[in-house]
Amino acid sequence: MKVSIIGAGYVGLVTGACLAELGNEVLCVDRNVSKIEILNSGSVPIYEPGLEELIQKNSGKKRLSFTVSIEEGVRFADVIFICVGTPPRDDGSADLTAIEEVSDIIAECMDSYKLVVEKSTVPVETGEWVKKTIEKFKRNSAEFDIASNPEFLREGSAIEDFMNPDRIVIGVESLKAETILRELYRPLDAKIVVTNTKGAEIIKHSANSFLAMKISFINALSNICEKTGADINEVAEGIGLDKRINPYFLKAGIGFGGSCFPKDVKAFIHICEKLGYPFNLLKEVEKINEYQKENAFIKLREMLWNIPGKIIAVWGLAFKPNTDDIRSSPSIDIIKKLLKEGAKIKVFDPAAMEKAKEELGDSVIYCNDTYTSATGSDCIVLMTEWNEFKEIDWNRIKKIVRQPVVLDGRNIYDPVKLKNMGFEYRGMGRR
Ligand code: UDX
Ligand code: UDX
């Protein structure tokens, strides 16, 4: 099948490369010229394990190509995936201007039947708007269908998640659209849930909101553990062994970040207000997440007495391991709070340093490795649980720090071991 992907971001690139790998002819479109130039030169503008090899292989087989021309993309394809960004506006609603712009252009350029599929995470009823927009602006009698096919890709494991999905959700309004999408995904041999576009849009927002709620639940519990002398990792194990709860997404820490959870929870709260049913539970999910960052900052102040002038080593900038993405990263938020308090910050992250420089400029000291960042520090803060930070030579650390103080933002270290070595250790809900 001929497929166009409009928006070659984290989701668009993975979707395009994987659909090419399944044997389709794929054209990725992006308005960002430099991004397309990087892709046409055989490189990849984002860090996603396995993506570069997959793109090179399929570009080599002439099944995957890149352009800035959206018109070319519309004319080329039978199926058009919209994967453009839907960033949060100040009021929490999703900014859908890119979705509307793309819909306008599709209407103007389409010259034969098209299946237009929204993959970007969008508020419920967006599919209706896309349909109305194309009907209003299309220039000929060409038929089209709209579908919603939300992505459930986790950054750092996006290709695995695409090729082995728990389920594929397709929201369709016609048998023709359903048939095309079933055909497209047949090689994956995965469970396919068929609903209407509204159902698919709600599945996406509610899935992310539920996962975020699960994380805020365990983070709230971590504060209760801290006040009672229980250990959150032991409590998480104890409840997670109930298969109805399961152990996943029960890791307490400095909170969730990324380009999805914060944005999707905010957008879902906003839509529900608009629909006349305030989803107050999700407001609490947000509050708990914000408090976790505040809580980490309070702990640092308790351990360091005064923040101004202190040197703090930050291990990890990305919102989670195996990605260079720093969007809504708790680490970046806490660094900004510490800078405002007059701390000196030394940072190291295996993949996100370049992206962090765009955000933090020269307000922090960028170090090439874990030990350089720790040298002379009054405190080490573990923010992102990269493997690089799991096996540490603490005897060496003890010799190079100014003060042996550790805040373990992701609860990956052994409190007893560190305390026996003379470190002052605080976790997020550790005994
Ligand atoms: C995006 C949405 O943000 C997310 O909600 C959804 O789940 C999947 O798509 P992501 O791929 O991470 O996620 O977005 P981003 O990395 O920002 O990529 C969006 C791309 O679209 C950018 O490369 C941007 O240049 C491009 N774009 C945006 C266009 O090509 N045309 C536009 O009009 C707007
Ligand atoms: C998420 C969803 O998992 C994915 O299905 C959706 O398509 C996009 O959003 P992603 O944002 O890439 O994926 O990362 P994820 O692995 O879900 O982690 C999100 C955040 O939650 C990270 O900041 C992570 O540190 C945090 N998290 C995750 C926890 O704090 N505790 C956990 O137990 C799990």
Short mmCIF file of C-alpha atoms and ligand atoms in Angstrom, two decimals:
data_model
loop_
_atom_site.label_atom_id
_atom_site.label_comp_id
_atom_site.label_asym_id
_atom_site.label_seq_id
_atom_site.Cartn_x
_atom_site.Cartn_y
_atom_site.Cartn_z
CA MET A 1 0.00 0.00 0.00
CA LYS A 2 1.15 3.61 -0.56
CA VAL A 3 1.29 5.49 2.76
CA SER A 4 2.13 9.10 3.58
CA ILE A 5 3.12 10.20 7.08
CA ILE A 6 2.59 13.89 7.75
CA GLY A 7 4.77 14.96 10.66
CA ALA A 8 8.14 13.16 10.90
CA GLY A 9 8.54 13.42 14.64
CA TYR A 10 9.07 10.70 17.24
CA VAL A 11 5.79 9.04 16.29
CA GLY A 12 5.70 9.80 12.58
CA LEU A 13 9.22 8.48 11.92
CA VAL A 14 8.71 5.25 13.85
CA THR A 15 5.32 4.68 12.21
CA GLY A 16 6.73 5.36 8.73
CA ALA A 17 9.83 3.20 9.15
CA CYS A 18 7.83 0.28 10.57
CA LEU A 19 5.13 0.44 7.87
CA ALA A 20 7.92 0.44 5.26
CA GLU A 21 9.46 -2.57 7.01
CA LEU A 22 6.10 -4.33 6.62
CA GLY A 23 6.44 -3.88 2.85
CA ASN A 24 4.48 -0.68 2.20
CA GLU A 25 5.79 2.25 0.15
CA VAL A 26 6.06 5.14 2.60
CA LEU A 27 6.65 8.87 2.09
CA CYS A 28 7.34 10.94 5.23
CA VAL A 29 6.49 14.64 5.07
CA ASP A 30 7.67 17.33 7.45
CA ARG A 31 7.66 21.11 7.19
CA ASN A 32 10.94 21.24 9.11
CA VAL A 33 13.45 21.48 6.24
CA SER A 34 16.53 20.67 8.32
CA LYS A 35 14.83 17.54 9.69
CA ILE A 36 14.14 16.33 6.13
CA GLU A 37 17.70 17.17 5.05
CA ILE A 38 19.10 15.10 7.93
CA LEU A 39 16.81 12.20 6.98
CA ASN A 40 17.71 12.42 3.27
CA SER A 41 21.41 12.38 4.23
CA GLY A 42 20.83 8.98 5.88
CA SER A 43 20.88 10.23 9.47
CA VAL A 44 18.08 10.43 12.02
CA PRO A 45 17.22 13.64 13.97
CA ILE A 46 16.05 11.81 17.09
CA TYR A 47 17.46 9.18 19.44
CA GLU A 48 15.29 6.06 19.27
CA PRO A 49 17.05 2.67 19.60
CA GLY A 50 16.98 0.78 16.29
CA LEU A 51 15.36 3.57 14.27
CA GLU A 52 18.45 4.61 12.30
CA GLU A 53 19.09 1.06 11.06
CA LEU A 54 15.41 0.58 10.15
CA ILE A 55 15.31 3.85 8.20
CA GLN A 56 18.56 3.15 6.38
CA LYS A 57 17.44 -0.37 5.44
CA ASN A 58 14.08 0.75 4.05
CA SER A 59 15.43 3.88 2.36
CA GLY A 60 17.96 1.58 0.71
CA LYS A 61 15.13 -0.61 -0.55
CA LYS A 62 13.39 2.53 -1.95
CA ARG A 63 10.38 1.85 0.29
CA LEU A 64 10.89 4.89 2.48
CA SER A 65 11.54 8.48 1.42
CA PHE A 66 11.27 12.01 2.80
CA THR A 67 9.97 15.34 1.54
CA VAL A 68 8.91 18.76 2.79
CA SER A 69 6.09 18.87 0.24
CA ILE A 70 2.78 17.99 1.83
CA GLU A 71 1.15 18.19 -1.63
CA GLU A 72 3.46 15.44 -2.84
CA GLY A 73 2.56 13.42 0.22
CA VAL A 74 -1.19 13.74 -0.40
CA ARG A 75 -0.99 12.81 -4.09
CA PHE A 76 1.39 9.89 -3.47
CA ALA A 77 -0.67 7.96 -0.93
CA ASP A 78 -3.84 5.91 -0.56
CA VAL A 79 -3.54 6.24 3.24
CA ILE A 80 -2.43 9.49 4.89
CA PHE A 81 -1.39 9.42 8.57
CA ILE A 82 -1.49 12.73 10.42
CA CYS A 83 1.30 12.67 13.02
CA VAL A 84 1.88 16.34 13.62
CA GLY A 85 2.41 17.75 17.07
CA THR A 86 -0.55 18.57 19.31
CA PRO A 87 1.25 20.57 22.02
CA PRO A 88 -0.58 21.90 25.11
CA ARG A 89 -1.87 25.48 25.10
CA ASP A 90 -1.62 27.60 28.28
CA ASP A 91 -5.17 26.70 29.27
CA GLY A 92 -4.29 22.98 29.02
CA SER A 93 -6.21 22.33 25.82
CA ALA A 94 -4.43 20.68 22.90
CA ASP A 95 -3.25 23.04 20.18
CA LEU A 96 -4.84 21.61 17.02
CA THR A 97 -3.80 24.32 14.58
CA ALA A 98 -1.35 21.96 12.87
CA ILE A 99 -4.07 19.32 12.49
CA GLU A 100 -6.37 21.90 10.86
CA GLU A 101 -3.61 23.23 8.58
CA VAL A 102 -2.82 19.72 7.39
CA SER A 103 -6.53 18.94 6.87
CA ASP A 104 -6.90 22.08 4.74
CA ILE A 105 -3.98 21.10 2.53
CA ILE A 106 -5.19 17.52 2.17
CA ALA A 107 -8.57 18.86 1.01
CA GLU A 108 -6.96 21.14 -1.55
CA CYS A 109 -4.58 18.52 -2.96
CA MET A 110 -6.50 15.26 -2.92
CA ASP A 111 -7.26 14.03 -6.43
CA SER A 112 -8.52 10.49 -5.67
CA TYR A 113 -9.87 8.41 -2.78
CA LYS A 114 -7.88 8.92 0.43
CA LEU A 115 -8.11 7.38 3.87
CA VAL A 116 -7.06 10.15 6.27
CA VAL A 117 -5.91 8.69 9.61
CA GLU A 118 -5.26 10.78 12.72
CA LYS A 119 -2.45 9.19 14.72
CA SER A 120 -1.51 12.25 16.75
CA THR A 121 -3.09 12.25 20.18
CA VAL A 122 -6.13 14.45 19.75
CA PRO A 123 -9.17 15.37 21.86
CA VAL A 124 -12.35 13.44 21.23
CA GLU A 125 -14.38 14.89 18.33
CA THR A 126 -11.26 16.01 16.42
CA GLY A 127 -12.04 13.39 13.78
CA GLU A 128 -15.36 15.16 13.19
CA TRP A 129 -13.53 18.45 12.65
CA VAL A 130 -11.05 16.90 10.21
CA LYS A 131 -13.96 15.42 8.25
CA LYS A 132 -15.87 18.75 8.17
CA THR A 133 -12.74 20.64 7.12
CA ILE A 134 -11.94 18.31 4.22
CA GLU A 135 -15.59 18.29 3.06
CA LYS A 136 -15.64 22.09 3.14
CA PHE A 137 -12.38 22.69 1.27
CA LYS A 138 -11.97 19.77 -1.10
CA ARG A 139 -11.75 20.85 -4.73
CA ASN A 140 -13.31 17.85 -6.47
CA SER A 141 -15.70 14.99 -5.91
CA ALA A 142 -12.97 12.60 -4.75
CA GLU A 143 -14.21 10.36 -1.96
CA PHE A 144 -12.43 10.09 1.37
CA ASP A 145 -12.78 8.53 4.81
CA ILE A 146 -11.52 9.59 8.22
CA ALA A 147 -10.13 7.20 10.83
CA SER A 148 -8.48 7.45 14.23
CA ASN A 149 -5.57 5.07 14.89
CA PRO A 150 -3.85 6.26 18.09
CA GLU A 151 -0.28 5.22 18.85
CA PHE A 152 0.78 3.49 22.05
CA LEU A 153 4.52 3.85 21.49
CA ARG A 154 6.83 4.37 24.46
CA GLU A 155 9.93 6.35 23.62
CA GLY A 156 12.98 4.12 23.92
CA SER A 157 10.98 1.01 22.92
CA ALA A 158 8.83 2.51 20.14
CA ILE A 159 9.78 0.04 17.38
CA GLU A 160 9.17 -2.97 19.66
CA ASP A 161 5.84 -1.42 20.73
CA PHE A 162 4.84 -0.91 17.06
CA MET A 163 5.88 -4.40 15.89
CA ASN A 164 4.46 -6.23 18.96
CA PRO A 165 1.50 -4.11 20.13
CA ASP A 166 -0.79 -5.22 22.96
CA ARG A 167 -3.56 -4.16 20.61
CA ILE A 168 -4.24 -1.98 17.59
CA VAL A 169 -7.12 0.46 17.96
CA ILE A 170 -8.93 1.63 14.82
CA GLY A 171 -11.72 4.15 14.99
CA VAL A 172 -13.62 4.08 11.70
CA GLU A 173 -16.88 5.32 10.19
CA SER A 174 -17.04 3.01 7.15
CA LEU A 175 -16.39 -0.62 6.21
CA LYS A 176 -13.99 0.56 3.51
CA ALA A 177 -11.81 2.36 6.07
CA GLU A 178 -11.90 -0.67 8.37
CA THR A 179 -10.91 -3.01 5.53
CA ILE A 180 -7.96 -0.84 4.51
CA LEU A 181 -6.59 -0.58 8.06
CA ARG A 182 -7.08 -4.30 8.73
CA GLU A 183 -5.10 -4.98 5.52
CA LEU A 184 -2.36 -2.55 6.51
CA TYR A 185 -1.88 -4.12 9.96
CA ARG A 186 -2.46 -7.77 8.94
CA PRO A 187 1.29 -8.61 8.95
CA LEU A 188 1.44 -7.75 12.68
CA ASP A 189 -1.12 -10.44 13.48
CA ALA A 190 -2.21 -8.41 16.53
CA LYS A 191 -5.53 -8.02 18.32
CA ILE A 192 -7.48 -5.28 16.55
CA VAL A 193 -10.10 -3.26 18.46
CA VAL A 194 -12.62 -1.65 16.10
CA THR A 195 -14.64 1.32 17.35
CA ASN A 196 -15.76 4.68 15.98
CA THR A 197 -13.41 7.69 15.81
CA LYS A 198 -14.69 9.07 19.13
CA GLY A 199 -14.09 5.74 20.83
CA ALA A 200 -10.52 5.54 19.53
CA GLU A 201 -9.80 9.12 20.59
CA ILE A 202 -11.09 8.44 24.11
CA ILE A 203 -9.19 5.13 24.34
CA LYS A 204 -5.94 7.01 23.69
CA HIS A 205 -6.49 9.81 26.19
CA SER A 206 -7.90 7.52 28.86
CA ALA A 207 -5.11 4.93 28.49
CA ASN A 208 -2.45 7.58 29.09
CA SER A 209 -4.48 9.16 31.89
CA PHE A 210 -4.92 5.78 33.60
CA LEU A 211 -1.18 5.07 33.41
CA ALA A 212 -0.40 8.55 34.76
CA MET A 213 -2.95 7.96 37.55
CA LYS A 214 -1.21 4.70 38.45
CA ILE A 215 2.12 6.52 38.75
CA SER A 216 0.61 9.30 40.86
CA PHE A 217 -1.03 6.68 43.07
CA ILE A 218 2.32 5.04 43.86
CA ASN A 219 3.97 8.44 44.27
CA ALA A 220 1.31 9.48 46.79
CA LEU A 221 1.91 6.17 48.60
CA SER A 222 5.66 6.89 48.65
CA ASN A 223 5.00 9.98 50.77
CA ILE A 224 2.89 7.95 53.19
CA CYS A 225 5.69 5.35 53.38
CA GLU A 226 8.19 8.09 54.16
CA LYS A 227 6.07 9.33 57.06
CA THR A 228 5.58 5.84 58.53
CA GLY A 229 8.98 4.17 57.95
CA ALA A 230 7.71 1.73 55.32
CA ASP A 231 9.59 1.23 52.03
CA ILE A 232 7.71 2.08 48.84
CA ASN A 233 9.55 -0.53 46.75
CA GLU A 234 8.40 -3.25 49.16
CA VAL A 235 4.84 -1.87 49.20
CA ALA A 236 4.80 -1.67 45.37
CA GLU A 237 5.92 -5.30 45.19
CA GLY A 238 3.25 -6.31 47.68
CA ILE A 239 0.37 -4.74 45.76
CA GLY A 240 1.83 -5.39 42.28
CA LEU A 241 1.75 -9.17 42.72
CA ASP A 242 -2.03 -8.95 42.54
CA LYS A 243 -2.43 -9.58 38.80
CA ARG A 244 -5.37 -7.14 38.70
CA ILE A 245 -2.94 -4.40 39.76
CA ASN A 246 0.23 -5.89 38.17
CA PRO A 247 3.75 -4.61 38.85
CA TYR A 248 4.01 -2.20 35.88
CA PHE A 249 3.94 1.55 36.28
CA LEU A 250 4.28 1.20 40.06
CA LYS A 251 7.77 2.76 40.30
CA ALA A 252 7.71 5.79 42.63
CA GLY A 253 10.04 8.66 41.83
CA ILE A 254 10.25 12.36 40.97
CA GLY A 255 7.21 12.04 38.71
CA PHE A 256 6.18 11.46 35.11
CA GLY A 257 7.26 13.64 32.21
CA GLY A 258 7.54 13.26 28.45
CA SER A 259 5.60 14.62 25.49
CA CYS A 260 2.51 12.57 26.29
CA PHE A 261 1.41 12.02 29.89
CA PRO A 262 1.54 15.66 31.08
CA LYS A 263 -0.01 16.94 27.83
CA ASP A 264 -2.65 14.21 27.50
CA VAL A 265 -3.81 14.41 31.13
CA LYS A 266 -4.14 18.20 30.81
CA ALA A 267 -6.00 17.92 27.50
CA PHE A 268 -8.33 15.20 28.82
CA ILE A 269 -9.18 17.32 31.90
CA HIS A 270 -9.90 20.23 29.55
CA ILE A 271 -12.15 18.23 27.23
CA CYS A 272 -14.13 16.76 30.09
CA GLU A 273 -14.71 20.25 31.55
CA LYS A 274 -15.98 21.29 28.11
CA LEU A 275 -18.23 18.24 27.93
CA GLY A 276 -19.72 19.13 31.31
CA TYR A 277 -18.19 16.31 33.32
CA PRO A 278 -15.14 17.60 35.30
CA PHE A 279 -12.67 14.73 35.65
CA ASN A 280 -11.51 15.84 39.13
CA LEU A 281 -9.58 12.63 39.76
CA LEU A 282 -7.17 13.62 36.97
CA LYS A 283 -6.68 17.05 38.55
CA GLU A 284 -5.36 15.21 41.62
CA VAL A 285 -3.10 13.10 39.37
CA GLU A 286 -1.54 16.34 38.10
CA LYS A 287 -1.23 17.85 41.59
CA ILE A 288 0.53 14.76 42.97
CA ASN A 289 2.92 14.81 40.02
CA GLU A 290 3.77 18.46 40.60
CA TYR A 291 4.25 17.80 44.33
CA GLN A 292 6.85 15.08 43.64
CA LYS A 293 9.16 17.67 42.09
CA GLU A 294 8.53 20.07 44.96
CA ASN A 295 9.16 17.20 47.39
CA ALA A 296 12.56 16.46 45.81
CA PHE A 297 13.48 20.11 46.16
CA ILE A 298 12.40 20.17 49.87
CA LYS A 299 14.55 17.08 50.51
CA LEU A 300 17.57 18.78 48.93
CA ARG A 301 17.08 21.83 51.14
CA GLU A 302 16.78 19.58 54.21
CA MET A 303 19.98 17.75 53.33
CA LEU A 304 22.05 20.77 52.26
CA TRP A 305 20.77 23.31 54.82
CA ASN A 306 21.19 26.18 52.29
CA ILE A 307 21.02 25.83 48.50
CA PRO A 308 22.74 29.06 47.34
CA GLY A 309 26.35 28.40 46.25
CA LYS A 310 26.08 24.63 46.64
CA ILE A 311 27.35 22.44 43.78
CA ILE A 312 24.78 19.84 42.76
CA ALA A 313 25.54 16.96 40.39
CA VAL A 314 22.48 15.99 38.31
CA TRP A 315 22.57 12.51 36.81
CA GLY A 316 20.01 12.32 34.00
CA LEU A 317 18.21 15.03 31.99
CA ALA A 318 15.86 13.00 29.74
CA PHE A 319 12.35 12.37 31.09
CA LYS A 320 13.21 8.67 31.23
CA PRO A 321 16.05 6.36 30.11
CA ASN A 322 16.77 5.37 26.48
CA THR A 323 15.57 8.63 24.99
CA ASP A 324 17.02 12.08 24.30
CA ASP A 325 13.60 13.68 24.87
CA ILE A 326 13.54 16.31 27.62
CA ARG A 327 9.96 17.49 27.04
CA SER A 328 8.33 18.01 30.48
CA SER A 329 11.29 16.24 32.06
CA PRO A 330 11.12 16.45 35.90
CA SER A 331 14.92 16.79 35.87
CA ILE A 332 14.77 20.02 33.84
CA ASP A 333 12.02 21.46 36.08
CA ILE A 334 13.99 20.73 39.26
CA ILE A 335 17.22 22.11 37.75
CA LYS A 336 15.42 25.38 36.97
CA LYS A 337 14.16 25.57 40.59
CA LEU A 338 17.69 24.94 41.93
CA LEU A 339 19.23 27.55 39.61
CA LYS A 340 16.69 30.08 40.84
CA GLU A 341 17.83 29.28 44.41
CA GLY A 342 21.44 29.99 43.44
CA ALA A 343 22.82 26.46 43.16
CA LYS A 344 25.63 25.56 40.78
CA ILE A 345 24.59 22.60 38.63
CA LYS A 346 26.82 20.03 36.92
CA VAL A 347 24.93 17.67 34.58
CA PHE A 348 25.51 14.44 32.70
CA ASP A 349 23.07 12.44 30.55
CA PRO A 350 24.10 9.70 28.05
CA ALA A 351 21.81 10.99 25.26
CA ALA A 352 19.97 14.22 26.14
CA MET A 353 22.84 16.71 26.53
CA GLU A 354 22.33 18.38 23.11
CA LYS A 355 18.56 18.73 23.62
CA ALA A 356 19.18 20.05 27.16
CA LYS A 357 21.59 22.71 25.85
CA GLU A 358 18.73 24.12 23.73
CA GLU A 359 16.72 24.48 26.94
CA LEU A 360 19.30 25.32 29.62
CA GLY A 361 21.94 27.14 27.56
CA ASP A 362 25.07 27.84 29.62
CA SER A 363 23.23 28.06 32.95
CA VAL A 364 24.65 24.65 33.92
CA ILE A 365 28.01 22.87 33.51
CA TYR A 366 27.87 20.00 31.00
CA CYS A 367 30.12 17.11 32.00
CA ASN A 368 31.27 14.19 29.84
CA ASP A 369 30.66 11.49 32.40
CA THR A 370 29.18 10.53 35.77
CA TYR A 371 32.36 10.99 37.82
CA THR A 372 33.28 14.39 36.37
CA SER A 373 29.82 15.67 37.25
CA ALA A 374 30.16 14.30 40.83
CA THR A 375 33.58 15.88 41.41
CA GLY A 376 33.41 18.59 44.08
CA SER A 377 29.64 18.26 44.50
CA ASP A 378 27.74 18.88 47.69
CA CYS A 379 25.01 16.51 46.56
CA ILE A 380 24.33 14.01 43.78
CA VAL A 381 20.75 13.82 42.46
CA LEU A 382 19.76 10.78 40.39
CA MET A 383 16.96 11.98 38.10
CA THR A 384 16.86 9.44 35.24
CA GLU A 385 17.50 5.76 35.77
CA TRP A 386 19.88 5.19 32.83
CA ASN A 387 21.88 1.98 33.13
CA GLU A 388 25.01 4.17 33.21
CA PHE A 389 23.97 5.29 36.69
CA LYS A 390 23.20 1.85 38.08
CA GLU A 391 26.71 0.43 38.61
CA ILE A 392 28.58 3.20 40.45
CA ASP A 393 32.01 2.95 42.15
CA TRP A 394 30.85 4.59 45.37
CA ASN A 395 34.31 4.37 46.97
CA ARG A 396 35.58 6.52 44.10
CA ILE A 397 32.61 8.88 44.44
CA LYS A 398 33.31 9.23 48.18
CA LYS A 399 36.79 10.52 47.38
CA ILE A 400 35.80 13.08 44.75
CA VAL A 401 32.67 14.69 46.23
CA ARG A 402 32.75 17.64 48.61
CA GLN A 403 29.91 16.11 50.64
CA PRO A 404 28.73 12.43 50.44
CA VAL A 405 25.03 13.24 49.95
CA VAL A 406 22.73 11.41 47.51
CA LEU A 407 19.11 12.07 46.54
CA ASP A 408 17.87 9.03 44.63
CA GLY A 409 15.01 10.42 42.53
CA ARG A 410 14.18 7.04 41.01
CA ASN A 411 14.84 4.74 43.98
CA ILE A 412 17.48 2.66 42.19
CA TYR A 413 20.16 2.56 44.91
CA ASP A 414 20.45 0.44 48.09
CA PRO A 415 19.93 2.79 51.09
CA VAL A 416 21.67 0.42 53.56
CA LYS A 417 24.76 -0.04 51.35
CA LEU A 418 25.18 3.71 50.83
CA LYS A 419 24.59 4.55 54.48
CA ASN A 420 27.16 1.93 55.55
CA MET A 421 29.64 3.64 53.20
CA GLY A 422 29.07 6.93 54.97
CA PHE A 423 26.68 8.57 52.51
CA GLU A 424 23.65 10.55 53.57
CA TYR A 425 20.92 8.96 51.39
CA ARG A 426 17.34 10.02 50.69
CA GLY A 427 15.03 8.30 48.20
CA MET A 428 11.38 8.91 47.28
CA GLY A 429 9.58 6.85 49.90
CA ARG A 430 12.48 4.60 50.90
CA ARG A 431 12.79 3.22 54.42
C1 UDX B 1 3.13 13.94 18.05
C2 UDX B 1 2.11 14.53 18.97
O1 UDX B 1 2.78 15.57 19.70
C3 UDX B 1 1.62 13.51 19.94
O2 UDX B 1 0.58 14.04 20.73
C4 UDX B 1 1.06 12.37 19.18
O3 UDX B 1 0.77 11.32 20.08
C5 UDX B 1 2.00 11.89 18.09
O4 UDX B 1 2.55 12.94 17.29
P1 UDX B 1 5.64 13.59 18.38
O5 UDX B 1 5.91 12.76 17.18
O6 UDX B 1 6.47 13.39 19.60
O7 UDX B 1 4.16 13.42 18.85
O8 UDX B 1 5.66 15.11 17.94
P2 UDX B 1 6.94 15.88 17.38
O9 UDX B 1 8.16 15.11 17.70
O10 UDX B 1 6.74 17.27 17.83
O11 UDX B 1 6.73 15.77 15.79
C6 UDX B 1 5.73 16.47 15.15
C7 UDX B 1 6.31 16.79 13.76
O12 UDX B 1 5.30 17.35 12.93
C8 UDX B 1 7.46 17.81 13.82
O13 UDX B 1 8.58 17.25 13.19
C9 UDX B 1 6.92 19.01 13.03
O14 UDX B 1 7.93 19.65 12.28
C10 UDX B 1 5.90 18.36 12.13
N1 UDX B 1 4.84 19.25 11.67
C11 UDX B 1 4.10 19.95 12.58
C12 UDX B 1 4.59 19.33 10.29
O15 UDX B 1 5.25 18.70 9.49
N2 UDX B 1 3.57 20.15 9.86
C13 UDX B 1 2.82 20.89 10.73
O16 UDX B 1 1.93 21.61 10.29
C14 UDX B 1 3.09 20.79 12.13
C1 UDX B 2 3.73 6.91 27.20
C2 UDX B 2 2.85 5.68 27.13
O1 UDX B 2 3.47 4.61 27.84
C3 UDX B 2 2.66 5.26 25.67
O2 UDX B 2 1.78 4.17 25.60
C4 UDX B 2 2.06 6.45 24.92
O3 UDX B 2 1.88 6.13 23.56
C5 UDX B 2 2.97 7.66 25.02
O4 UDX B 2 3.18 7.98 26.40
P1 UDX B 2 6.26 7.54 27.11
O5 UDX B 2 5.73 8.89 27.50
O6 UDX B 2 7.20 7.42 25.98
O7 UDX B 2 4.99 6.58 26.74
O8 UDX B 2 7.00 6.92 28.37
P2 UDX B 2 6.60 5.96 29.57
O9 UDX B 2 7.53 4.83 29.54
O10 UDX B 2 5.15 5.67 29.57
O11 UDX B 2 6.95 6.87 30.85
C6 UDX B 2 6.25 8.08 31.01
C7 UDX B 2 6.74 8.75 32.29
O12 UDX B 2 6.31 8.01 33.43
C8 UDX B 2 8.27 8.85 32.39
O13 UDX B 2 8.61 10.14 32.88
C9 UDX B 2 8.63 7.79 33.41
O14 UDX B 2 9.79 8.17 34.16
C10 UDX B 2 7.41 7.79 34.31
N1 UDX B 2 7.19 6.52 35.00
C11 UDX B 2 6.90 5.40 34.28
C12 UDX B 2 7.25 6.50 36.38
O15 UDX B 2 7.52 7.52 37.03
N2 UDX B 2 7.02 5.32 37.03
C13 UDX B 2 6.73 4.16 36.36
O16 UDX B 2 6.55 3.13 36.98
C14 UDX B 2 6.68 4.21 34.94
#
